[in-house]
């Protein structure tokens, strides 16, 4: 929950750190609402809880994720089994990205010019997937895509070809080409990878 001052409180299961409570005790979870201390210095305007992860959005459009990240749903670029400390989703921090590009180019812009830079305005955590909407209406998605829930296409399992190096041994004759084209006979898809 959020209070009127933008402070985030959580409770419940915490085996993956999804409550954001930095504690050695995770068995049994968090019985009563506890303040997510790691976010005490920022005002939170939107929160969402997935199966084992949580997302929070600050008033400045910065997104933080914590909890289980074994499907990449925390958006930090790393796979975490358990991460109880909120981490910034840096790829969505558009104002900081724009400011660093302006600084790197040696240009001096007034802060008000960065007001036109898109910001994240909403976050949603569902299952092992995460979503964010920007002020320009763009949707960003990351995490598990095992049933196409990110809106990304799944690989087509029809007629994928590959090159077979051919028989090992003496140089092949013109009657036996060294490279044969073959059809894949099996495809395997799960929430972690595709084959």
Coordinates of C-alpha atoms in Angstrom, one line a residue:
X1 CA 0.0 0.0 0.0
X2 CA 0.9 3.7 -0.3
X3 CA 0.1 6.3 2.2
X4 CA -0.8 10.0 1.4
X5 CA 2.9 10.9 1.6
X6 CA 4.1 8.4 -1.0
X7 CA 5.5 5.9 1.5
X8 CA 5.3 2.2 0.5
X9 CA 4.4 -0.5 3.0
X10 CA 4.3 -4.2 2.4
X11 CA 3.4 -7.5 4.2
X12 CA 2.9 -11.2 3.3
X13 CA 5.1 -13.8 1.8
X14 CA 8.7 -12.7 1.6
X15 CA 10.7 -15.8 0.6
X16 CA 12.1 -14.0 -2.4
X17 CA 12.3 -10.6 -0.8
X18 CA 9.2 -9.4 -2.5
X19 CA 8.2 -7.3 0.5
X20 CA 11.4 -5.3 0.3
X21 CA 12.1 -5.8 3.9
X22 CA 15.8 -6.3 4.6
X23 CA 15.6 -9.0 7.2
X24 CA 17.3 -12.3 7.8
X25 CA 14.0 -13.9 8.6
X26 CA 12.1 -14.8 5.5
X27 CA 10.3 -18.0 6.5
X28 CA 6.8 -17.1 7.6
X29 CA 6.8 -13.7 5.8
X30 CA 5.9 -10.3 7.1
X31 CA 2.8 -10.4 9.3
X32 CA 2.0 -6.7 9.7
X33 CA 2.7 -3.8 7.3
X34 CA 6.3 -2.7 7.3
X35 CA 7.7 0.4 5.7
X36 CA 10.0 -0.3 2.7
X37 CA 12.9 1.7 4.1
X38 CA 15.0 1.5 1.0
X39 CA 12.5 3.9 -0.7
X40 CA 12.2 6.3 2.3
X41 CA 13.8 9.2 0.4
X42 CA 11.6 9.1 -2.6
X43 CA 7.9 9.7 -3.1
X44 CA 6.2 6.6 -4.6
X45 CA 3.1 7.3 -6.8
X46 CA 2.3 3.8 -8.2
X47 CA 3.0 0.2 -7.0
X48 CA 2.2 -3.3 -8.2
X49 CA 2.9 -6.8 -7.0
X50 CA 3.4 -9.8 -9.2
X51 CA 3.8 -13.4 -8.0
X52 CA 7.2 -13.0 -6.4
X53 CA 8.3 -9.5 -7.3
X54 CA 7.2 -5.9 -6.7
X55 CA 7.5 -2.7 -8.8
X56 CA 7.3 0.9 -7.6
X57 CA 7.2 4.2 -9.5
X58 CA 8.5 7.5 -8.1
X59 CA 7.0 10.9 -8.8
X60 CA 9.9 11.6 -11.1
X61 CA 9.2 8.6 -13.3
X62 CA 11.8 6.2 -12.0
X63 CA 11.0 2.5 -11.7
X64 CA 12.3 0.2 -9.0
X65 CA 11.9 -3.5 -8.8
X66 CA 12.6 -6.1 -6.0
X67 CA 11.9 -9.7 -5.1
X68 CA 12.3 -12.8 -7.2
X69 CA 13.9 -12.0 -10.6
X70 CA 14.6 -15.4 -12.0
X71 CA 12.6 -14.5 -15.2
X72 CA 14.2 -11.1 -15.6
X73 CA 11.1 -9.4 -14.3
X74 CA 13.1 -7.0 -12.2
X75 CA 14.5 -5.3 -15.3
X76 CA 17.9 -4.7 -13.9
X77 CA 19.8 -6.7 -16.5
X78 CA 20.6 -9.5 -14.1
X79 CA 18.9 -12.7 -13.1
X80 CA 18.2 -12.8 -9.3
X81 CA 16.7 -15.6 -7.3
X82 CA 16.1 -13.2 -4.5
X83 CA 16.7 -9.5 -4.3
X84 CA 15.0 -7.8 -1.3
X85 CA 16.5 -4.4 -2.0
X86 CA 14.8 -2.2 -4.6
X87 CA 16.9 -1.7 -7.7
X88 CA 16.5 1.0 -10.3
X89 CA 15.3 -0.2 -13.8
X90 CA 17.9 2.0 -15.5
X91 CA 16.6 1.4 -19.1
X92 CA 13.4 3.3 -18.2
X93 CA 15.1 6.3 -16.5
X94 CA 14.7 8.4 -19.6
X95 CA 15.5 11.8 -18.0
X96 CA 18.8 10.5 -16.6
X97 CA 19.6 8.9 -20.0
X98 CA 18.9 12.2 -21.8
X99 CA 20.8 14.3 -19.3
X100 CA 23.9 12.1 -19.7
X101 CA 23.7 12.3 -23.5
X102 CA 23.4 16.1 -23.3
X103 CA 26.4 16.2 -20.9
X104 CA 28.5 13.8 -23.1
X105 CA 27.8 16.0 -26.1
X106 CA 29.0 19.0 -24.3
X107 CA 25.7 20.8 -24.7
X108 CA 24.3 22.9 -21.9
X109 CA 20.6 22.7 -21.7
X110 CA 18.3 24.2 -19.2
X111 CA 16.5 21.8 -16.9
X112 CA 13.2 22.8 -18.3
X113 CA 14.1 21.4 -21.7
X114 CA 14.3 18.0 -20.1
X115 CA 10.6 18.3 -19.2
X116 CA 9.8 17.2 -22.7
X117 CA 11.6 13.9 -22.1
X118 CA 9.2 11.0 -21.7
X119 CA 8.7 9.6 -18.2
X120 CA 7.1 6.4 -16.9
X121 CA 3.6 7.1 -15.6
X122 CA 2.4 3.7 -14.6
X123 CA 3.8 0.2 -13.7
X124 CA 2.2 -3.2 -13.5
X125 CA 3.6 -6.5 -12.2
X126 CA 1.7 -9.6 -13.2
X127 CA 2.9 -13.1 -12.6
X128 CA 6.6 -13.1 -13.6
X129 CA 6.2 -10.3 -16.1
X130 CA 6.5 -6.5 -15.7
X131 CA 5.0 -3.6 -17.7
X132 CA 5.4 0.2 -17.8
X133 CA 3.6 2.9 -19.7
X134 CA 5.4 6.2 -20.6
X135 CA 3.9 9.7 -20.9
X136 CA 4.0 9.3 -24.7
X137 CA 1.8 6.2 -24.5
X138 CA 4.5 3.6 -25.2
X139 CA 4.3 0.3 -23.4
X140 CA 7.5 -1.4 -22.1
X141 CA 7.4 -5.1 -21.1
X142 CA 10.0 -7.4 -19.6
X143 CA 10.2 -10.8 -17.8
X144 CA 8.6 -14.1 -18.6
X145 CA 7.2 -14.5 -22.2
X146 CA 6.3 -18.2 -22.1
X147 CA 2.8 -17.7 -23.4
X148 CA 3.4 -14.5 -25.3
X149 CA 2.3 -12.4 -22.4
X150 CA 4.8 -9.6 -23.2
X151 CA 3.3 -9.1 -26.6
X152 CA 6.4 -10.4 -28.2
X153 CA 6.2 -13.1 -30.9
X154 CA 7.2 -16.6 -29.9
X155 CA 9.5 -18.4 -32.4
X156 CA 7.7 -20.1 -35.3
X157 CA 8.3 -23.8 -34.9
X158 CA 7.6 -24.5 -38.6
X159 CA 10.5 -25.2 -41.0
X160 CA 13.5 -23.8 -39.3
X161 CA 16.6 -24.8 -41.3
X162 CA 20.2 -25.3 -40.3
X163 CA 23.4 -26.3 -42.0
X164 CA 24.6 -29.9 -41.4
X165 CA 28.4 -30.1 -41.8
X166 CA 28.1 -33.5 -43.5
X167 CA 30.0 -36.7 -43.0
X168 CA 33.3 -36.6 -41.2
X169 CA 36.1 -38.3 -43.1
X170 CA 37.3 -38.1 -46.7
X171 CA 36.3 -35.2 -48.8
X172 CA 32.8 -35.6 -50.1
X173 CA 32.2 -36.3 -53.7
X174 CA 30.0 -34.2 -56.0
X175 CA 27.3 -36.9 -55.5
X176 CA 27.3 -36.2 -51.7
X177 CA 27.1 -32.5 -50.9
X178 CA 29.2 -31.4 -47.9
X179 CA 26.3 -29.3 -46.6
X180 CA 22.8 -30.6 -46.5
X181 CA 19.7 -28.6 -45.6
X182 CA 17.4 -30.3 -43.1
X183 CA 14.2 -29.5 -41.2
X184 CA 14.2 -29.3 -37.4
X185 CA 12.3 -32.2 -36.0
X186 CA 11.6 -30.9 -32.5
X187 CA 11.2 -27.6 -30.8
X188 CA 11.2 -27.0 -27.1
X189 CA 9.8 -23.8 -25.5
X190 CA 9.7 -23.0 -21.8
X191 CA 9.7 -19.8 -19.7
X192 CA 13.5 -19.7 -19.5
X193 CA 14.7 -20.3 -23.1
X194 CA 13.9 -21.6 -26.6
X195 CA 15.5 -24.4 -28.5

